[in-house]
Amino acid sequence: MRFSEQDARFMARAIQLAKKGLYTTHPNPRVGCVIVKDNDIISEGFTSPVGQAHAEVNALRGLSLEQTTGATAYVTLEPCSHTGRTPPCSQALITSCVARVVVATQDPNPQVSGSGLKQLEEAGIEVSVGLMEEQSKALLNGFIKRMETGLPWVSVKLAMSLDGRTAMASGESKWITGPDARRDVQFLRAKSSAVLTGLGTVLADDPSMNVRLNHVELDVPEVRQPVRVILDPQCDTPPESKLFSLDGDVWIVTSQSDSSKAQVLSAKGAEIIQVDSEHAERLPLLEVCRELAKREINEVHVEAGATLCGAFIQEGLVDELVIYMAAHLMGSEARGLLNMPGLDKMSDRTELQIKDIRAIGDDWRIIALPKLKPSAL
């Protein structure tokens, strides 16, 4: 399908608007919309926090029927066609009497998946799909993966020295990277649906696992705290852990949901999620991811130790590695980046595709995508 330069310009603006929902729309997809008439943008909008209006409704708000009749709507995702927490956006566009709707990508949600486009076409509206599709999908990776596979997008954050070490032999690790890199991590947390770690990290570091940027730094009306998820097979998380005193939900994923320890953690405000496990000290990570997806978790940000991060990689569950590399050496006695047993031959390596490398203050940030083997899919 051919699109004009004007089409590209207006869709680029819609994608800019979608980015404004980067930290706020969970679990809804990040969508932007502009309304154009006589080659001028007359209104624009993006998806509000969950339960509030979607991008199309926000863009149409305040416009008269005279203004919208014959106009073109540029939307980064197919308008929804079902009633969920809000009414269908396809009907809002039909009622507004727009003449054309340009869509970046089709909605993978089975409740929509082409039906929104069909409703528009049946109402006599010209529909064009596929403009700047990849740019739109880049903002929707977690939502798309959850809808298509029943699994969330998993990003693993790691920090290391130039020689690939994460802590001294004693366990001392503060701070490997500088303040700019640590601040950059806060933005990664802010856009995620959940921040996940293991019991070992909780016991060793008593982490907060929250977003410590304010609404001005994020350019949002209010900071949304992602869910803190602890993988804790035996419910051994200390009730006095710092994370229970902070805003936001805490989920304990365990195989012992009916234990007295689970009851204590529940009384502290944690939601206890049971996952059946054949191993007393280990949870099946695939099932953990499925459970999180069932709870509308689109994007999981993992900050954990070498063993849990290595297990996520070896089980083929990682979509993205974000590695911060500091310009210092920690020596051969220091602890390695990942525990990944069983890699005996060069053919056992996990191959990566480097997506981005850039300086963050005095450190370097590497974003790499694992090239999954067929057996891991």
Short mmCIF file of C-alpha atoms in Angstrom, two decimals:
data_model
loop_
_atom_site.label_atom_id
_atom_site.label_comp_id
_atom_site.label_asym_id
_atom_site.label_seq_id
_atom_site.Cartn_x
_atom_site.Cartn_y
_atom_site.Cartn_z
CA MET A 1 0.00 0.00 0.00
CA ARG A 2 1.36 3.41 -0.95
CA PHE A 3 1.41 6.26 1.55
CA SER A 4 2.17 9.92 0.95
CA GLU A 5 4.79 12.08 2.65
CA GLN A 6 1.94 13.77 4.48
CA ASP A 7 0.75 10.39 5.74
CA ALA A 8 4.21 9.63 7.08
CA ARG A 9 4.46 13.01 8.79
CA PHE A 10 1.14 12.62 10.59
CA MET A 11 1.83 9.02 11.62
CA ALA A 12 5.24 10.05 12.95
CA ARG A 13 3.42 12.54 15.17
CA ALA A 14 1.02 9.81 16.33
CA ILE A 15 4.01 7.66 17.32
CA GLN A 16 5.47 10.59 19.24
CA LEU A 17 2.18 10.82 21.11
CA ALA A 18 2.19 7.08 21.82
CA LYS A 19 5.56 7.49 23.54
CA LYS A 20 3.92 9.84 26.02
CA GLY A 21 2.21 6.75 27.45
CA LEU A 22 5.48 4.87 27.89
CA TYR A 23 5.26 4.94 31.69
CA THR A 24 1.51 5.13 32.24
CA THR A 25 -0.71 2.92 30.06
CA HIS A 26 0.00 -0.53 31.57
CA PRO A 27 -1.60 -2.98 30.93
CA ASN A 28 -3.07 -1.25 27.89
CA PRO A 29 -0.94 -0.74 24.77
CA ARG A 30 0.75 2.60 24.12
CA VAL A 31 -1.21 4.26 21.33
CA GLY A 32 -1.21 7.70 19.76
CA CYS A 33 -3.78 9.33 17.46
CA VAL A 34 -3.98 12.53 15.43
CA ILE A 35 -7.02 13.92 13.62
CA VAL A 36 -6.23 15.73 10.38
CA LYS A 37 -8.43 17.88 8.17
CA ASP A 38 -7.36 19.86 5.12
CA ASN A 39 -3.77 18.73 5.79
CA ASP A 40 -3.72 20.28 9.26
CA ILE A 41 -3.75 18.53 12.62
CA ILE A 42 -6.91 19.67 14.40
CA SER A 43 -6.57 17.45 17.47
CA GLU A 44 -4.42 14.72 18.98
CA GLY A 45 -4.36 12.33 21.90
CA PHE A 46 -2.73 9.28 23.45
CA THR A 47 -3.95 6.48 25.68
CA SER A 48 -4.63 7.49 29.29
CA PRO A 49 -3.90 5.28 32.32
CA VAL A 50 -5.91 2.06 32.53
CA GLY A 51 -9.67 2.52 32.88
CA GLN A 52 -9.58 5.92 31.21
CA ALA A 53 -9.98 6.97 27.58
CA HIS A 54 -7.97 5.49 24.72
CA ALA A 55 -6.02 7.57 22.22
CA GLU A 56 -8.82 7.90 19.65
CA VAL A 57 -11.38 9.12 22.18
CA ASN A 58 -8.89 11.60 23.65
CA ALA A 59 -8.14 12.92 20.17
CA LEU A 60 -11.84 13.29 19.28
CA ARG A 61 -12.76 14.92 22.57
CA GLY A 62 -13.81 18.53 22.15
CA LEU A 63 -14.27 18.33 18.39
CA SER A 64 -17.64 19.00 16.80
CA LEU A 65 -19.22 16.73 14.19
CA GLU A 66 -18.66 19.47 11.65
CA GLN A 67 -14.92 19.38 12.39
CA THR A 68 -14.55 15.59 12.25
CA THR A 69 -16.75 14.91 9.20
CA GLY A 70 -14.46 14.07 6.31
CA ALA A 71 -11.33 14.13 8.46
CA THR A 72 -8.55 11.51 8.60
CA ALA A 73 -7.48 9.75 11.79
CA TYR A 74 -3.92 8.44 12.13
CA VAL A 75 -3.67 5.75 14.81
CA THR A 76 -0.65 3.68 15.81
CA LEU A 77 -2.73 0.56 16.62
CA GLU A 78 -5.97 -0.81 15.21
CA PRO A 79 -8.92 0.79 17.05
CA CYS A 80 -10.46 -1.60 19.57
CA SER A 81 -13.84 -3.04 18.60
CA HIS A 82 -14.98 -4.51 21.92
CA THR A 83 -16.20 -3.14 25.21
CA GLY A 84 -13.62 -3.72 27.92
CA ARG A 85 -12.83 -1.19 30.61
CA THR A 86 -13.90 1.44 28.05
CA PRO A 87 -16.26 1.52 25.02
CA PRO A 88 -14.96 0.54 21.55
CA CYS A 89 -12.86 3.17 19.77
CA SER A 90 -13.99 1.91 16.35
CA GLN A 91 -17.51 3.11 17.11
CA ALA A 92 -16.24 6.48 18.30
CA LEU A 93 -14.52 6.98 14.95
CA ILE A 94 -17.60 5.83 13.03
CA THR A 95 -19.83 8.20 14.99
CA SER A 96 -17.44 11.07 14.30
CA CYS A 97 -17.91 10.56 10.52
CA VAL A 98 -14.22 10.55 9.67
CA ALA A 99 -13.58 9.64 6.03
CA ARG A 100 -10.30 7.77 6.42
CA VAL A 101 -8.38 5.93 9.14
CA VAL A 102 -4.66 5.19 8.73
CA VAL A 103 -3.39 2.48 11.09
CA ALA A 104 0.23 1.55 11.78
CA THR A 105 -0.38 -2.05 12.83
CA GLN A 106 -3.19 -4.51 13.44
CA ASP A 107 -4.12 -5.33 17.04
CA PRO A 108 -2.96 -8.85 18.08
CA ASN A 109 -5.62 -9.02 20.79
CA PRO A 110 -7.95 -11.89 19.79
CA GLN A 111 -10.90 -9.72 20.87
CA VAL A 112 -9.95 -7.23 18.16
CA SER A 113 -7.54 -8.74 15.57
CA GLY A 114 -9.02 -7.19 12.44
CA SER A 115 -12.58 -6.69 13.65
CA GLY A 116 -11.95 -3.01 14.35
CA LEU A 117 -10.76 -2.50 10.79
CA LYS A 118 -13.73 -4.45 9.44
CA GLN A 119 -16.20 -2.31 11.38
CA LEU A 120 -14.65 0.85 9.96
CA GLU A 121 -14.75 -0.49 6.40
CA GLU A 122 -18.35 -1.65 6.75
CA ALA A 123 -19.25 1.88 7.84
CA GLY A 124 -17.83 3.21 4.56
CA ILE A 125 -14.57 4.53 6.01
CA GLU A 126 -11.41 4.15 3.93
CA VAL A 127 -8.87 2.12 5.91
CA SER A 128 -5.11 1.98 5.25
CA VAL A 129 -2.84 -0.28 7.32
CA GLY A 130 0.92 -0.73 7.66
CA LEU A 131 2.38 2.77 7.77
CA MET A 132 5.44 2.89 10.11
CA GLU A 133 4.47 -0.50 11.48
CA GLU A 134 7.86 -1.39 12.97
CA GLN A 135 8.11 1.91 14.85
CA SER A 136 4.69 1.31 16.34
CA LYS A 137 5.46 -2.30 17.29
CA ALA A 138 8.62 -1.18 19.11
CA LEU A 139 6.37 0.54 21.66
CA LEU A 140 4.09 -2.48 21.91
CA ASN A 141 6.55 -5.39 22.25
CA GLY A 142 5.24 -6.58 25.61
CA PHE A 143 1.58 -6.25 24.69
CA ILE A 144 2.12 -8.00 21.35
CA LYS A 145 4.09 -10.87 22.87
CA ARG A 146 1.53 -11.42 25.63
CA MET A 147 -1.33 -11.50 23.13
CA GLU A 148 0.45 -13.78 20.67
CA THR A 149 2.22 -16.21 23.03
CA GLY A 150 0.71 -15.87 26.51
CA LEU A 151 4.10 -14.76 27.82
CA PRO A 152 5.44 -11.33 28.79
CA TRP A 153 8.42 -9.58 27.23
CA VAL A 154 11.39 -10.29 29.52
CA SER A 155 14.28 -7.84 29.80
CA VAL A 156 17.25 -8.76 32.00
CA LYS A 157 19.38 -5.94 33.38
CA LEU A 158 23.00 -6.67 34.27
CA ALA A 159 25.95 -4.54 35.43
CA MET A 160 29.57 -5.57 35.10
CA SER A 161 33.16 -4.40 35.02
CA LEU A 162 35.12 -4.33 31.78
CA ASP A 163 36.35 -7.83 32.56
CA GLY A 164 32.83 -9.18 33.05
CA ARG A 165 32.66 -9.21 36.87
CA THR A 166 29.68 -8.26 39.00
CA ALA A 167 30.96 -8.41 42.59
CA MET A 168 34.13 -8.98 44.52
CA ALA A 169 34.72 -12.45 45.93
CA SER A 170 33.37 -11.19 49.27
CA GLY A 171 30.08 -10.25 47.59
CA GLU A 172 30.74 -6.50 47.71
CA SER A 173 29.19 -4.87 44.63
CA LYS A 174 28.25 -1.24 45.42
CA TRP A 175 28.63 0.44 43.07
CA ILE A 176 29.83 -1.15 39.86
CA THR A 177 28.40 1.58 37.63
CA GLY A 178 28.13 5.31 38.06
CA PRO A 179 25.14 7.51 38.95
CA ASP A 180 24.12 8.14 35.33
CA ALA A 181 23.79 4.43 34.61
CA ARG A 182 21.87 3.84 37.84
CA ARG A 183 19.49 6.65 36.93
CA ASP A 184 19.04 5.16 33.46
CA VAL A 185 17.88 1.92 35.10
CA GLN A 186 15.10 3.85 36.81
CA PHE A 187 13.57 4.63 33.40
CA LEU A 188 13.70 0.94 32.52
CA ARG A 189 11.84 0.12 35.72
CA ALA A 190 9.30 2.87 35.10
CA LYS A 191 8.23 1.52 31.70
CA SER A 192 7.98 -2.09 32.90
CA SER A 193 4.86 -3.80 34.21
CA ALA A 194 6.84 -5.69 36.84
CA VAL A 195 10.31 -5.68 38.39
CA LEU A 196 11.36 -9.23 39.24
CA THR A 197 14.08 -10.65 41.44
CA GLY A 198 14.86 -13.78 43.43
CA LEU A 199 14.95 -14.50 47.13
CA GLY A 200 18.76 -14.45 47.12
CA THR A 201 18.84 -10.80 46.09
CA VAL A 202 16.23 -9.90 48.71
CA LEU A 203 18.26 -11.60 51.46
CA ALA A 204 21.58 -10.13 50.29
CA ASP A 205 20.58 -6.56 49.41
CA ASP A 206 17.13 -5.84 50.89
CA PRO A 207 16.27 -3.98 47.64
CA SER A 208 13.50 -1.43 47.14
CA MET A 209 12.81 -2.46 43.52
CA ASN A 210 10.78 0.68 42.96
CA VAL A 211 10.90 3.70 40.66
CA ARG A 212 12.70 6.56 42.35
CA LEU A 213 12.13 9.18 39.65
CA ASN A 214 9.45 11.80 40.22
CA HIS A 215 6.60 12.78 37.93
CA VAL A 216 8.55 15.74 36.52
CA GLU A 217 11.51 13.55 35.53
CA LEU A 218 9.14 11.08 33.84
CA ASP A 219 6.89 13.83 32.43
CA VAL A 220 3.76 12.15 33.76
CA PRO A 221 0.94 13.35 36.04
CA GLU A 222 1.66 10.59 38.57
CA VAL A 223 4.36 7.94 38.94
CA ARG A 224 3.07 4.40 38.44
CA GLN A 225 4.99 1.86 40.49
CA PRO A 226 5.49 -1.48 38.72
CA VAL A 227 4.59 -4.64 40.59
CA ARG A 228 7.53 -6.03 42.61
CA VAL A 229 7.75 -9.79 41.99
CA ILE A 230 9.83 -12.06 44.25
CA LEU A 231 10.55 -15.65 43.21
CA ASP A 232 10.55 -17.38 46.58
CA PRO A 233 9.88 -21.15 46.50
CA GLN A 234 9.50 -21.57 50.28
CA CYS A 235 8.17 -18.11 51.27
CA ASP A 236 11.40 -17.20 53.04
CA THR A 237 11.19 -13.48 52.25
CA PRO A 238 11.73 -11.63 55.58
CA PRO A 239 8.51 -9.85 56.64
CA GLU A 240 10.62 -6.84 57.64
CA SER A 241 11.97 -6.40 54.08
CA LYS A 242 12.09 -2.81 52.89
CA LEU A 243 9.84 -3.44 49.89
CA PHE A 244 6.81 -3.98 52.15
CA SER A 245 7.08 -0.41 53.45
CA LEU A 246 6.99 1.21 50.02
CA ASP A 247 4.15 2.12 47.67
CA GLY A 248 3.15 -0.46 45.08
CA ASP A 249 2.11 -4.09 44.94
CA VAL A 250 4.31 -7.00 45.99
CA TRP A 251 3.75 -10.47 44.55
CA ILE A 252 5.44 -13.50 46.08
CA VAL A 253 5.63 -16.41 43.63
CA THR A 254 6.00 -19.64 45.56
CA SER A 255 5.25 -23.35 45.61
CA GLN A 256 4.12 -23.14 49.27
CA SER A 257 1.12 -20.82 49.24
CA ASP A 258 -0.61 -22.51 52.17
CA SER A 259 2.32 -22.33 54.60
CA SER A 260 2.35 -20.26 57.77
CA LYS A 261 5.15 -18.17 56.26
CA ALA A 262 2.93 -17.38 53.29
CA GLN A 263 0.21 -16.21 55.66
CA VAL A 264 2.66 -13.86 57.37
CA LEU A 265 3.71 -12.36 54.03
CA SER A 266 0.10 -12.04 52.97
CA ALA A 267 -0.61 -10.13 56.18
CA LYS A 268 2.19 -7.74 55.18
CA GLY A 269 0.24 -6.96 52.00
CA ALA A 270 1.85 -9.36 49.53
CA GLU A 271 -0.18 -11.28 46.99
CA ILE A 272 0.81 -14.95 47.12
CA ILE A 273 0.93 -16.70 43.74
CA GLN A 274 1.37 -20.46 43.72
CA VAL A 275 3.23 -22.23 40.93
CA ASP A 276 3.62 -26.00 41.13
CA SER A 277 7.24 -27.09 41.23
CA GLU A 278 9.02 -30.43 41.24
CA HIS A 279 12.03 -28.87 42.98
CA ALA A 280 11.82 -27.45 46.49
CA GLU A 281 14.42 -24.74 45.82
CA ARG A 282 13.52 -23.81 42.25
CA LEU A 283 10.45 -22.55 40.42
CA PRO A 284 9.66 -23.39 36.76
CA LEU A 285 10.35 -20.08 35.05
CA LEU A 286 8.14 -20.77 32.05
CA GLU A 287 5.16 -21.29 34.36
CA VAL A 288 6.10 -18.17 36.32
CA CYS A 289 6.02 -16.15 33.10
CA ARG A 290 2.67 -17.63 32.10
CA GLU A 291 1.19 -16.72 35.48
CA LEU A 292 2.43 -13.16 35.17
CA ALA A 293 0.96 -12.84 31.67
CA LYS A 294 -2.40 -14.08 32.95
CA ARG A 295 -2.29 -11.13 35.33
CA GLU A 296 -1.81 -8.69 32.42
CA ILE A 297 1.93 -8.24 32.89
CA ASN A 298 3.28 -7.10 29.53
CA GLU A 299 6.92 -6.38 30.34
CA VAL A 300 9.08 -7.96 33.05
CA HIS A 301 12.27 -6.19 34.09
CA VAL A 302 14.60 -8.68 35.80
CA GLU A 303 17.18 -7.48 38.30
CA ALA A 304 18.57 -10.59 39.93
CA GLY A 305 21.68 -12.59 40.66
CA ALA A 306 23.88 -14.54 38.28
CA THR A 307 22.02 -17.82 38.79
CA LEU A 308 18.46 -16.59 38.18
CA CYS A 309 19.48 -14.38 35.24
CA GLY A 310 21.42 -17.26 33.75
CA ALA A 311 18.44 -19.58 34.15
CA PHE A 312 16.14 -17.15 32.34
CA ILE A 313 18.60 -17.04 29.43
CA GLN A 314 19.16 -20.80 29.27
CA GLU A 315 15.43 -21.49 29.30
CA GLY A 316 14.97 -19.23 26.27
CA LEU A 317 12.73 -16.77 28.08
CA VAL A 318 14.78 -13.60 27.64
CA ASP A 319 13.86 -11.17 24.88
CA GLU A 320 16.44 -8.50 25.69
CA LEU A 321 19.62 -8.08 27.71
CA VAL A 322 20.51 -4.62 29.00
CA ILE A 323 24.12 -4.70 30.15
CA TYR A 324 25.87 -1.74 31.79
CA MET A 325 29.65 -1.97 31.53
CA ALA A 326 31.89 0.09 33.79
CA ALA A 327 35.42 1.15 32.86
CA HIS A 328 37.29 -0.75 35.55
CA LEU A 329 38.73 -4.19 36.21
CA MET A 330 37.80 -6.37 39.18
CA GLY A 331 40.14 -9.31 38.65
CA SER A 332 39.86 -13.06 38.30
CA GLU A 333 38.74 -13.68 41.89
CA ALA A 334 35.63 -11.52 41.46
CA ARG A 335 32.26 -13.07 40.64
CA GLY A 336 31.22 -13.62 37.04
CA LEU A 337 28.28 -12.09 35.23
CA LEU A 338 26.15 -15.22 34.81
CA ASN A 339 25.90 -18.78 36.10
CA MET A 340 25.10 -20.87 33.04
CA PRO A 341 26.21 -24.47 33.62
CA GLY A 342 26.49 -27.09 30.92
CA LEU A 343 28.13 -24.96 28.25
CA ASP A 344 31.00 -27.28 27.31
CA LYS A 345 31.45 -26.61 23.60
CA MET A 346 31.55 -23.51 21.45
CA SER A 347 28.33 -24.70 19.83
CA ASP A 348 26.63 -24.39 23.25
CA ARG A 349 27.08 -20.62 23.29
CA THR A 350 24.11 -18.28 23.47
CA GLU A 351 24.48 -16.03 20.45
CA LEU A 352 23.44 -12.40 20.74
CA GLN A 353 22.51 -9.68 18.31
CA ILE A 354 23.80 -6.29 19.44
CA LYS A 355 20.95 -3.83 19.02
CA ASP A 356 22.47 -0.72 20.56
CA ILE A 357 25.64 0.47 22.30
CA ARG A 358 25.94 3.92 23.79
CA ALA A 359 27.70 5.83 26.56
CA ILE A 360 25.70 6.50 29.72
CA GLY A 361 27.84 8.88 31.74
CA ASP A 362 31.18 7.15 32.32
CA ASP A 363 29.72 3.71 31.55
CA TRP A 364 28.49 1.91 28.44
CA ARG A 365 25.04 0.43 27.91
CA ILE A 366 24.72 -2.56 25.60
CA ILE A 367 21.32 -3.79 24.47
CA ALA A 368 21.50 -7.29 23.03
CA LEU A 369 18.85 -9.69 21.76
CA PRO A 370 19.41 -13.43 22.25
CA LYS A 371 19.22 -15.53 19.10
CA LEU A 372 17.08 -18.30 20.52
CA LYS A 373 17.70 -21.89 19.45
CA PRO A 374 14.65 -23.79 18.16
CA SER A 375 14.66 -26.00 21.29
CA ALA A 376 14.22 -22.94 23.47
CA LEU A 377 11.16 -21.58 21.68
#
